[in-house]
PDB file of C-alpha atoms and ligand atoms in Angstrom:
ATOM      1  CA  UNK A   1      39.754 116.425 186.438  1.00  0.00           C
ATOM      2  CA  UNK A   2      42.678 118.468 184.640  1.00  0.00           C
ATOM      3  CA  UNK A   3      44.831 116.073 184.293  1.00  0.00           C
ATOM      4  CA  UNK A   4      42.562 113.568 181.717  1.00  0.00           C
ATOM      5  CA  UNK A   5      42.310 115.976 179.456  1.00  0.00           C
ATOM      6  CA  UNK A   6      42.704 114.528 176.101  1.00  0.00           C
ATOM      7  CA  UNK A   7      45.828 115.135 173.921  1.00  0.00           C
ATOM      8  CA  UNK A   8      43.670 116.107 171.237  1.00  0.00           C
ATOM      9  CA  UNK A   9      43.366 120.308 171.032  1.00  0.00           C
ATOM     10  CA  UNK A  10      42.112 122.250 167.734  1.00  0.00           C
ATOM     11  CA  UNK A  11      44.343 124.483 166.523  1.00  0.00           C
ATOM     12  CA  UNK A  12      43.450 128.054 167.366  1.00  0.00           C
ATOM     13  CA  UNK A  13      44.803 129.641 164.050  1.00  0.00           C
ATOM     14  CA  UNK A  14      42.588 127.093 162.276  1.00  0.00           C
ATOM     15  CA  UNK A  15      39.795 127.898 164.833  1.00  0.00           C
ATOM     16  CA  UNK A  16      39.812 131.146 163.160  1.00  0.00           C
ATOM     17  CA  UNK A  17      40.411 130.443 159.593  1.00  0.00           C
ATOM     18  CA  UNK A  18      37.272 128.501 160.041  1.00  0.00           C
ATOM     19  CA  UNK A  19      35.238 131.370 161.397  1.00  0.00           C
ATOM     20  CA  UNK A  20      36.562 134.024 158.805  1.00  0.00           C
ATOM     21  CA  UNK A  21      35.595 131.567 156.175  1.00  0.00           C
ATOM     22  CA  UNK A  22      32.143 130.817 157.503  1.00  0.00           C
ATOM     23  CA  UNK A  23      31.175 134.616 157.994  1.00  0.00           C
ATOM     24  CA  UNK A  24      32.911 135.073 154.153  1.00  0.00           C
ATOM     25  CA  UNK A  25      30.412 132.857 153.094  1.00  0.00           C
ATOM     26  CA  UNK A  26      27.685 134.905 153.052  1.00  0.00           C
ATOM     27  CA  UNK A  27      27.357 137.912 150.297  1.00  0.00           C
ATOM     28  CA  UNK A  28      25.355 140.057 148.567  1.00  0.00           C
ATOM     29  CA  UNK A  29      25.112 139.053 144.802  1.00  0.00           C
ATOM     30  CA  UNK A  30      22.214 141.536 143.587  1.00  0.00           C
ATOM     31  CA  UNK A  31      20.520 143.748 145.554  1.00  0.00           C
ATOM     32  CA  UNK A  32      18.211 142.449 147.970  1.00  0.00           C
ATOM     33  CA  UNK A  33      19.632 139.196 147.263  1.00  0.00           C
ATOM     34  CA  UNK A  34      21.769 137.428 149.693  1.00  0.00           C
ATOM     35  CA  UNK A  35      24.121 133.864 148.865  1.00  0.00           C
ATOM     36  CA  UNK A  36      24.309 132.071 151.922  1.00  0.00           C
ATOM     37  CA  UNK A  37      26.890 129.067 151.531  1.00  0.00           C
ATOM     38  CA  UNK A  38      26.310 126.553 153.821  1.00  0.00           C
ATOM     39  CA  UNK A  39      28.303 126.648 156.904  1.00  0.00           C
ATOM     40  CA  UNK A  40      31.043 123.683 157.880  1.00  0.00           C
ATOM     41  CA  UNK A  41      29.825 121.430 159.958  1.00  0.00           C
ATOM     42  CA  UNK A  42      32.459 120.900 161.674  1.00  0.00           C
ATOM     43  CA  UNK A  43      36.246 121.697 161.534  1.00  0.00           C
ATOM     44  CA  UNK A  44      38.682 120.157 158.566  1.00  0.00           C
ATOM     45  CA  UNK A  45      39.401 117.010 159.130  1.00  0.00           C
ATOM     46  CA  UNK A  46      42.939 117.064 161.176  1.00  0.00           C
ATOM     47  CA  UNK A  47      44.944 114.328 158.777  1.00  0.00           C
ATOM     48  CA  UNK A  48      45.367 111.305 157.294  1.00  0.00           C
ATOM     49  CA  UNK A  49      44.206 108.138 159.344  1.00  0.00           C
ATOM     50  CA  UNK A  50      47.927 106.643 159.585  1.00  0.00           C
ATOM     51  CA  UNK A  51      49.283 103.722 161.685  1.00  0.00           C
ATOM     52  CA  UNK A  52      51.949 106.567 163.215  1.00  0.00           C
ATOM     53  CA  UNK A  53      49.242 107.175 166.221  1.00  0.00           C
ATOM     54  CA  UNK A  54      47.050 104.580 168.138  1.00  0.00           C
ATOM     55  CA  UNK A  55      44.122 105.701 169.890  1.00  0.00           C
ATOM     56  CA  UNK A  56      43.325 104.284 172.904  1.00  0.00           C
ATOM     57  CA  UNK A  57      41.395 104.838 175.868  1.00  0.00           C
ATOM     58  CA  UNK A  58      42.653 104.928 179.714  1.00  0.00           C
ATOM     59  CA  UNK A  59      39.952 104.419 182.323  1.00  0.00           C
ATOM     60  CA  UNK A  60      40.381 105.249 186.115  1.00  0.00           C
ATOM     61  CA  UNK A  61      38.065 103.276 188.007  1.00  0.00           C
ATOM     62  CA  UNK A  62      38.891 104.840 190.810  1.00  0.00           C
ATOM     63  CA  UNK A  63      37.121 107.888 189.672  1.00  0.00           C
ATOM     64  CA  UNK A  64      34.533 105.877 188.533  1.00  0.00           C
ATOM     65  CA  UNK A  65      31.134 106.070 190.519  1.00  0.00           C
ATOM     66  CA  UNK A  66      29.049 102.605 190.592  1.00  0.00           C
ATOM     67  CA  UNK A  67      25.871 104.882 189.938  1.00  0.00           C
ATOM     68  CA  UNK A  68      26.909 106.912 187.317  1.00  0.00           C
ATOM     69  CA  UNK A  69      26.262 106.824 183.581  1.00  0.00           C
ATOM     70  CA  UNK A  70      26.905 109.782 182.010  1.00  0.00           C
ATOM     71  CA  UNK A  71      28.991 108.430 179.512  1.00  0.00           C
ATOM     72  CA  UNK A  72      26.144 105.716 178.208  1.00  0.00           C
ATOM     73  CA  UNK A  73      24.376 108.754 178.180  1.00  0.00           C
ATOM     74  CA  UNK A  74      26.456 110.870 175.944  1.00  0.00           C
ATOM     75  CA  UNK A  75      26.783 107.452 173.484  1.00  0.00           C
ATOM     76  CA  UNK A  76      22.790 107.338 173.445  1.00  0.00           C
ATOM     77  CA  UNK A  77      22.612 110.737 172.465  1.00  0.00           C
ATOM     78  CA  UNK A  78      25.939 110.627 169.733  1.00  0.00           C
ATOM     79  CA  UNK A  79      24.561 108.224 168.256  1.00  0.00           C
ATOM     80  CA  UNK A  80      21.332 108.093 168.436  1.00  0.00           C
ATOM     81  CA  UNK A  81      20.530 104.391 170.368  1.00  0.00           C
ATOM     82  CA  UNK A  82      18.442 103.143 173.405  1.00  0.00           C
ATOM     83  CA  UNK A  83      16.418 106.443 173.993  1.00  0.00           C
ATOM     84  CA  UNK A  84      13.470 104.694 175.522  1.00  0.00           C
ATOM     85  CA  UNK A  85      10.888 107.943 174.777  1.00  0.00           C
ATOM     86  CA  UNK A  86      11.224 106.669 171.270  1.00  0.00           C
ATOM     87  CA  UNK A  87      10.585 103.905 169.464  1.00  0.00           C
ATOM     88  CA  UNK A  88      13.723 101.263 168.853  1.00  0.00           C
ATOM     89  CA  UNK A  89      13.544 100.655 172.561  1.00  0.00           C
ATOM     90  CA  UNK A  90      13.981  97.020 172.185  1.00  0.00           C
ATOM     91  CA  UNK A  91      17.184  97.205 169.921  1.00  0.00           C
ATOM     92  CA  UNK A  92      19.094  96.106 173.515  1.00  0.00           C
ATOM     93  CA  UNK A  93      22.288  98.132 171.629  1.00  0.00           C
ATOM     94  CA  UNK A  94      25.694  97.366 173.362  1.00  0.00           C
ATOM     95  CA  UNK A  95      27.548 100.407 172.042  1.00  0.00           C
ATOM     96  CA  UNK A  96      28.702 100.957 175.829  1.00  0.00           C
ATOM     97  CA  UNK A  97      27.888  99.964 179.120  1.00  0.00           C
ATOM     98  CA  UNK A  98      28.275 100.084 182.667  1.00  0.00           C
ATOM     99  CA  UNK A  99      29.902  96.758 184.727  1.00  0.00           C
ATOM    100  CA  UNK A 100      29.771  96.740 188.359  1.00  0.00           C
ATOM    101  CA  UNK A 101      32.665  94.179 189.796  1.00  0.00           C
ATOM    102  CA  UNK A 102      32.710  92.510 193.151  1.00  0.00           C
ATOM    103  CA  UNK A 103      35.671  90.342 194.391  1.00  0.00           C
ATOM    104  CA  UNK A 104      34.018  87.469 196.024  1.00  0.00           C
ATOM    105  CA  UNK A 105      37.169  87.330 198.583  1.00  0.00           C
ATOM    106  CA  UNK A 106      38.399  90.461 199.550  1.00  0.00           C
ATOM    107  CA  UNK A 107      34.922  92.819 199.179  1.00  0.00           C
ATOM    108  CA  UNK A 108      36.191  94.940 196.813  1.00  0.00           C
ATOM    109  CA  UNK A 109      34.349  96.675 194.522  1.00  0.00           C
ATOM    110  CA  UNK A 110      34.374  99.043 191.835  1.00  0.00           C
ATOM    111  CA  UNK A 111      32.595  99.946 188.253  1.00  0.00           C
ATOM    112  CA  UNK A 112      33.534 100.030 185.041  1.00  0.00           C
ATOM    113  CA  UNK A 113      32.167 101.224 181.429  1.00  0.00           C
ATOM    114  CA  UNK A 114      32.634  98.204 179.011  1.00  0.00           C
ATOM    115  CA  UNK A 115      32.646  98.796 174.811  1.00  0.00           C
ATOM    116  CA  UNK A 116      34.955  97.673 172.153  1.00  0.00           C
ATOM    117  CA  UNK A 117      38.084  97.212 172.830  1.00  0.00           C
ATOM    118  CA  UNK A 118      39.428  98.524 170.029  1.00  0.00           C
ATOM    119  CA  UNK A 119      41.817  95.286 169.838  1.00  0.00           C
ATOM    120  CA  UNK A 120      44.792  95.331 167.918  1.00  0.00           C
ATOM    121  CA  UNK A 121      44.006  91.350 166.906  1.00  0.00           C
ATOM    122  CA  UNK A 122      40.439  91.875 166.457  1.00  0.00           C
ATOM    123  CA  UNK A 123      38.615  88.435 165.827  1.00  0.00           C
ATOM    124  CA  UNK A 124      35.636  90.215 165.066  1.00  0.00           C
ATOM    125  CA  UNK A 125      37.591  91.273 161.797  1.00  0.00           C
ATOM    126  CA  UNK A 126      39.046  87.791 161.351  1.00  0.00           C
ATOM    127  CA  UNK A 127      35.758  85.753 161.201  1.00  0.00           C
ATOM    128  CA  UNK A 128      33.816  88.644 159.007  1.00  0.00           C
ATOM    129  CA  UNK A 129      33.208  86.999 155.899  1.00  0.00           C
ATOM    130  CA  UNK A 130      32.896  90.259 153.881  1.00  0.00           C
ATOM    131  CA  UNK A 131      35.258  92.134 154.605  1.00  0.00           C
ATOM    132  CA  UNK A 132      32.537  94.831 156.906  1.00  0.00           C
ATOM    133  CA  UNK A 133      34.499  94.313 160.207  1.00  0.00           C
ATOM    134  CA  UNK A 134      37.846  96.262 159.793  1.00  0.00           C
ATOM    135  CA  UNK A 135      40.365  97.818 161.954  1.00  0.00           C
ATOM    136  CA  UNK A 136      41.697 101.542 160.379  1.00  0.00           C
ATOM    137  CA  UNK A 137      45.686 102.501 160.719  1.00  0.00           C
ATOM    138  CA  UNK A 138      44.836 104.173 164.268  1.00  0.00           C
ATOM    139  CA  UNK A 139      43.611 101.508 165.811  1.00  0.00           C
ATOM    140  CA  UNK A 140      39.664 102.316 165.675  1.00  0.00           C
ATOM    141  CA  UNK A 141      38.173  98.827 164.940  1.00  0.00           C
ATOM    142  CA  UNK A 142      34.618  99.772 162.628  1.00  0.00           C
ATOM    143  CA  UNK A 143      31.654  98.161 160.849  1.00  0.00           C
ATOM    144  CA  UNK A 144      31.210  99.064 157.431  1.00  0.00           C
ATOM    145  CA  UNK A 145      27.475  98.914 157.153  1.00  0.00           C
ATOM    146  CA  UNK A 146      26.908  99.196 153.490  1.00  0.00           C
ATOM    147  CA  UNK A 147      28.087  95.386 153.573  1.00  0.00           C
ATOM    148  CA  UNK A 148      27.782  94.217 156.530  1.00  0.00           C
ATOM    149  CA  UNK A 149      25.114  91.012 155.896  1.00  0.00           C
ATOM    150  CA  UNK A 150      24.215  90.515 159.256  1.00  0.00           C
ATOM    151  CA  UNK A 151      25.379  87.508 159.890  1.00  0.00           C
ATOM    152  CA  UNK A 152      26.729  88.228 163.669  1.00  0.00           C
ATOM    153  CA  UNK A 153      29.774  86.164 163.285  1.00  0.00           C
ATOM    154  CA  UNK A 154      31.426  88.572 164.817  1.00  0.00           C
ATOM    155  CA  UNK A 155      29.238  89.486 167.556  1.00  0.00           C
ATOM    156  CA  UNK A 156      29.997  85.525 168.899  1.00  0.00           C
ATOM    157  CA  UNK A 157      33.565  85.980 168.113  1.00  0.00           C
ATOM    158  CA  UNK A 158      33.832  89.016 170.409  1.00  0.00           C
ATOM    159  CA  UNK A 159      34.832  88.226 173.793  1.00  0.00           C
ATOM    160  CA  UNK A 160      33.850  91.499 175.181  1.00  0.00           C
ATOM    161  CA  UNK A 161      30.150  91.498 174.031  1.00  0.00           C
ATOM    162  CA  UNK A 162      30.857  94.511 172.728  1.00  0.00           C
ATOM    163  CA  UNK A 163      28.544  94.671 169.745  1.00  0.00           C
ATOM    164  CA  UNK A 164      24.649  94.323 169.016  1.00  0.00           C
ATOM    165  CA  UNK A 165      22.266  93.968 166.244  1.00  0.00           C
ATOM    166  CA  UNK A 166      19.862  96.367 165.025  1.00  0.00           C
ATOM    167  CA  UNK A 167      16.416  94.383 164.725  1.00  0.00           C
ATOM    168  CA  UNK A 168      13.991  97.017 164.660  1.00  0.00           C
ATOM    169  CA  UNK A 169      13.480 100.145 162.417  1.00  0.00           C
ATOM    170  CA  UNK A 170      15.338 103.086 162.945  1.00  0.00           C
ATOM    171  CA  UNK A 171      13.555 106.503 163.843  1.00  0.00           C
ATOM    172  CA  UNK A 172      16.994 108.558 165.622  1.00  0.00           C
ATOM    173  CA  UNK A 173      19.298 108.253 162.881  1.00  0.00           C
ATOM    174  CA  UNK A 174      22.149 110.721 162.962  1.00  0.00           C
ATOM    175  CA  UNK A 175      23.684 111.902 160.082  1.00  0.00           C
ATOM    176  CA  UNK A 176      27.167 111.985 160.931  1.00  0.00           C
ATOM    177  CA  UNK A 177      27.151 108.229 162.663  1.00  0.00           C
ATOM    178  CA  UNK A 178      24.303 106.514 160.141  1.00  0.00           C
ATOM    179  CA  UNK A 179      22.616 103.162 161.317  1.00  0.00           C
ATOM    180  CA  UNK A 180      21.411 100.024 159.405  1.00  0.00           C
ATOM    181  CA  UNK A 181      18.906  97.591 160.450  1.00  0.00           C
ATOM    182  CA  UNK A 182      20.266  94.176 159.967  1.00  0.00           C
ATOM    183  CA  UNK A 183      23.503  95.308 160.659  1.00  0.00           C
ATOM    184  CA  UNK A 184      25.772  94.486 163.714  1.00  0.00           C
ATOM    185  CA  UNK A 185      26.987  98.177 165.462  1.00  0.00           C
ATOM    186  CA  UNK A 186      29.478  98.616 168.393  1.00  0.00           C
ATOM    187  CA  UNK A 187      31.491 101.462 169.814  1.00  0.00           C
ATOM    188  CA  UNK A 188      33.613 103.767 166.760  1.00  0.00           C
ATOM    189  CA  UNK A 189      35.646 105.678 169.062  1.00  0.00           C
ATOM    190  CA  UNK A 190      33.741 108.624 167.281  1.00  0.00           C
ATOM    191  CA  UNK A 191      35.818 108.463 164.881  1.00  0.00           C
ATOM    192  CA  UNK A 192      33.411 110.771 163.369  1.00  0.00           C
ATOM    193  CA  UNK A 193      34.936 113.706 166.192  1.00  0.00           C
ATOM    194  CA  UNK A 194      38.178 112.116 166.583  1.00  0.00           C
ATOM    195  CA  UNK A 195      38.814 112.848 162.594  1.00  0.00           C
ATOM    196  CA  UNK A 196      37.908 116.602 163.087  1.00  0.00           C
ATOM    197  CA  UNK A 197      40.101 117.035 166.117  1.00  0.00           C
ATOM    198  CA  UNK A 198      37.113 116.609 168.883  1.00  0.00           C
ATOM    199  CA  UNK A 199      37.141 113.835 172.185  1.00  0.00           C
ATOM    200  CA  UNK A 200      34.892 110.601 171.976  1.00  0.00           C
ATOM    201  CA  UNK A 201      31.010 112.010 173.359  1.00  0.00           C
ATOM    202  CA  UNK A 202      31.715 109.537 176.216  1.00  0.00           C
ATOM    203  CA  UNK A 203      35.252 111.106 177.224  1.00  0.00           C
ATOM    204  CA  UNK A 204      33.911 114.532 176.988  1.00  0.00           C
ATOM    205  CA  UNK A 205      30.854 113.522 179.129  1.00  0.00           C
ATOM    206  CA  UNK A 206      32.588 112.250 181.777  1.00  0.00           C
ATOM    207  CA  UNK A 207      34.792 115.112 182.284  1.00  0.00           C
ATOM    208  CA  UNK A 208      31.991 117.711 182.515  1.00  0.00           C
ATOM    209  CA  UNK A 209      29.342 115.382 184.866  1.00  0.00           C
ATOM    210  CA  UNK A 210      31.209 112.855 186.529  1.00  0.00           C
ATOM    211  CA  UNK A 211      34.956 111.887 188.134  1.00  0.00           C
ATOM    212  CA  UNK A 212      37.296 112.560 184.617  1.00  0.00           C
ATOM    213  CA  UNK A 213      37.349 109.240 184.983  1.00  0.00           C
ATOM    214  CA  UNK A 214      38.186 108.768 180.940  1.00  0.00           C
ATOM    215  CA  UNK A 215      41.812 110.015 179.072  1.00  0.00           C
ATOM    216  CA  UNK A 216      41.842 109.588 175.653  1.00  0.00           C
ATOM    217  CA  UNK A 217      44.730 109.920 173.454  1.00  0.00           C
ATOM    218  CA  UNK A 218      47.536 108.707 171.713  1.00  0.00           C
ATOM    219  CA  UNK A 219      49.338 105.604 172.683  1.00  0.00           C
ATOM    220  CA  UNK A 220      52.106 105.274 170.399  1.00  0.00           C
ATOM    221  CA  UNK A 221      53.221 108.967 171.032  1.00  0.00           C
ATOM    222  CA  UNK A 222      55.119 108.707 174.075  1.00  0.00           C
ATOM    223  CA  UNK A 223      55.090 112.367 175.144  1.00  0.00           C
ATOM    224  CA  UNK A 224      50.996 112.141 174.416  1.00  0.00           C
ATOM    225  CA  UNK A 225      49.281 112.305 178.462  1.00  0.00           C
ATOM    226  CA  UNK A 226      47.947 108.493 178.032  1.00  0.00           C
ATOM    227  CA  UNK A 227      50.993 107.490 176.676  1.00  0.00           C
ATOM    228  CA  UNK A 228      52.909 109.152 179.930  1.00  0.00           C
ATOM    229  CA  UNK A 229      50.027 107.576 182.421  1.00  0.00           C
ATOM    230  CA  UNK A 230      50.430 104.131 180.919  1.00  0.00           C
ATOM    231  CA  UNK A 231      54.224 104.452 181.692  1.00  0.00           C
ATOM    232  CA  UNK A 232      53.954 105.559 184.628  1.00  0.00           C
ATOM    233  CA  UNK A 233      50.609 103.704 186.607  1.00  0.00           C
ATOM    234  CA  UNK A 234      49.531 100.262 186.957  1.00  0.00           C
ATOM    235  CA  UNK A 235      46.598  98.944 184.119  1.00  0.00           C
ATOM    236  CA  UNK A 236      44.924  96.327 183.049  1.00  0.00           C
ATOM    237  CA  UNK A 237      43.811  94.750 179.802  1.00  0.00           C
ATOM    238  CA  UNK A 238      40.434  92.949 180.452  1.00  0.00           C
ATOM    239  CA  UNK A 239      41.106  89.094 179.406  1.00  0.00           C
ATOM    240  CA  UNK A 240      44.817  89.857 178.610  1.00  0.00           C
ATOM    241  CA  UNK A 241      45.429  86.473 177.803  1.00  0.00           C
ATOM    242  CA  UNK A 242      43.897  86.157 174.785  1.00  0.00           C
ATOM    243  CA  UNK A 243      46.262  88.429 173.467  1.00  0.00           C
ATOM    244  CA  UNK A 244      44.134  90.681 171.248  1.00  0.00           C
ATOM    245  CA  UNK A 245      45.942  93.648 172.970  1.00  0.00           C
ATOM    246  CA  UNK A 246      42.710  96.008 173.520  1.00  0.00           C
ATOM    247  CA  UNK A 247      43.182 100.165 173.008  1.00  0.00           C
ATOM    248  CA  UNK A 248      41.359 100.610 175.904  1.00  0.00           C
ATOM    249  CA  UNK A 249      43.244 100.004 178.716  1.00  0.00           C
ATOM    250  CA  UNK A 250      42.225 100.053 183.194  1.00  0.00           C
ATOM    251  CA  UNK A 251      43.340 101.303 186.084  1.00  0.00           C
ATOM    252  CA  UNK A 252      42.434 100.649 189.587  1.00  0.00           C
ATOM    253  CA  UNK A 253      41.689  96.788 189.682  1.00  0.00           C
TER     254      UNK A 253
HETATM  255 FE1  SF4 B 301      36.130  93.367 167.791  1.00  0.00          FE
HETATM  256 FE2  SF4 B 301      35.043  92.871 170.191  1.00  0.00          FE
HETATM  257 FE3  SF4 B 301      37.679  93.449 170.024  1.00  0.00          FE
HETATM  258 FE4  SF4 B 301      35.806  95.350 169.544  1.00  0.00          FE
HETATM  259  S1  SF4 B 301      36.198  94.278 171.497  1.00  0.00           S
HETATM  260  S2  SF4 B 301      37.669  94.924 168.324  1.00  0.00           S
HETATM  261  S3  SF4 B 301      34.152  94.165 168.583  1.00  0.00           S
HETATM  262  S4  SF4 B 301      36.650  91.633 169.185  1.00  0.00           S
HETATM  263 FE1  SF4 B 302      30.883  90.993 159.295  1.00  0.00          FE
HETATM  264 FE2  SF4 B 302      28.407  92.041 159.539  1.00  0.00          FE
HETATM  265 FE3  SF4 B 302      28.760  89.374 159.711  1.00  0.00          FE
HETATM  266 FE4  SF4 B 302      29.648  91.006 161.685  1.00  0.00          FE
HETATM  267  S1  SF4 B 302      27.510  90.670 161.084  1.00  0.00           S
HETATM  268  S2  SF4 B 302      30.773  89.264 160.771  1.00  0.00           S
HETATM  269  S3  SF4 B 302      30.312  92.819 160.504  1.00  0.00           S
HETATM  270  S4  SF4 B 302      29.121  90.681 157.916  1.00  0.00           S
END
């Protein structure tokens, strides 16, 4: 839908100071001999990770279809988890999922995709006993792998079940979102395309297969779309009361 759009866009006029330097790279330095510099991968990183923007997530249920699952789909293939064709099958990863809900009383029902929270009182960062769990400036709540020691404190400390542990040996591994067996994983926000300017794989699924049921943005800027939706609609915080103030916020429940 047009209007969840995120509030991230590139800009243009760096757009094409990227593409005049990538076709610069490439020159003839003898004859018959050509320098190729590799290309960027992606676009220059967009700024400092500062505590001046939140991301956060805003999910419409109401555009949300019980069947669909685009958006575990576009996680799988981001990161590289649960494709079933290959062979770490049985990790059982809980980067994101899909809940359906049923009220017992009144009939109603309605689905939901579940990952981190992205909680602004993460206990998953207060029980870590190396520092590995860690919420940035923005908001994005991360596992720093290189010392994580895998001993899933904080996958019992999560409320959410939100995070998994990698058992097996890893054959998908993508190089800009790395794995570790015997680490504990969960949802980064893609903070690897959020840094260069791009939507979370899940957002930008949604929008192109399924309802635009996903707005992603910034929640401390108050003229950001989220920001002005939050203001403006009824949400929820799944298990509000235990004050840990999730990023990722509900509507239509
Ligand atoms: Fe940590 Fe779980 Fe909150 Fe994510 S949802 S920040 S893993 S406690
Ligand atoms: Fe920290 Fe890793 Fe233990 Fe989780 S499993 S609490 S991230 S050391």
């Amino acid at each position: 839908m047009t209007e969840l759009h995120s509030d991230l866009s590139l800009d243009h006029n760096k757009r094409r100071l990227l593409a005049g330097a990538a076709a610069a790279a490439t020159m003839t330095i003898a004859p018959g001999v050509l320098l190729v510099a590799p290309k960027p991968a992606e676009a220059a990183v967009t700024g400092p990770v500062t505590d001046k923007v939140r991301w956060g997530l805003l999910i419409d249920t109401t555009k949300c279809d019980a069947g669909c699952d685009a958006c575990v789909g576009a996680c799988k293939a981001e990161h590289g988890w649960g494709d079933e064709s290959k062979s770490n099958d049985q990790q059982d990863a809980q980067w994101i999922r899909k809940v359906d809900v049923k009220n017992p009383k009144t009939g109603y029902a309605f689905s939901l995709p579940m990952m981190c929270q992205h909680c602004e009182n993460p206990p998953c960062a207060d029980v870590c006993p190396t520092g590995a769990s860690f919420k940035r400036a923005d908001g994005i709540v991360l596992v720093d792998k290189h010392i994580c020691i895998g001993c899933r404190y904080c996958m019992m400390a999560c409320p959410y079940k939100a995070r998994s542990f990698v058992h097996e040996d890893l054959v998908m591994q993508k190089t800009h979102t790395p794995r570790g067996k015997g680490t504990v994983e969960s949802c980064n926000m893609c903070s690897h395309r959020v840094d260069h300017g791009r939507l979370p794989a899940c957002v930008e699924a949604c929008a192109a297969k399924a309802g635009g049921a996903m707005l992603f943005g910034d929640l401390n800027d108050p003229n950001s779309e989220i920001a002005r939706r939050v203001a403006s609609i009824a949400t929820t915080q799944i298990r509000a009361d235990l004050g840990l103030n999730p990023g990722v916020l509900y509507h239509g429940f």
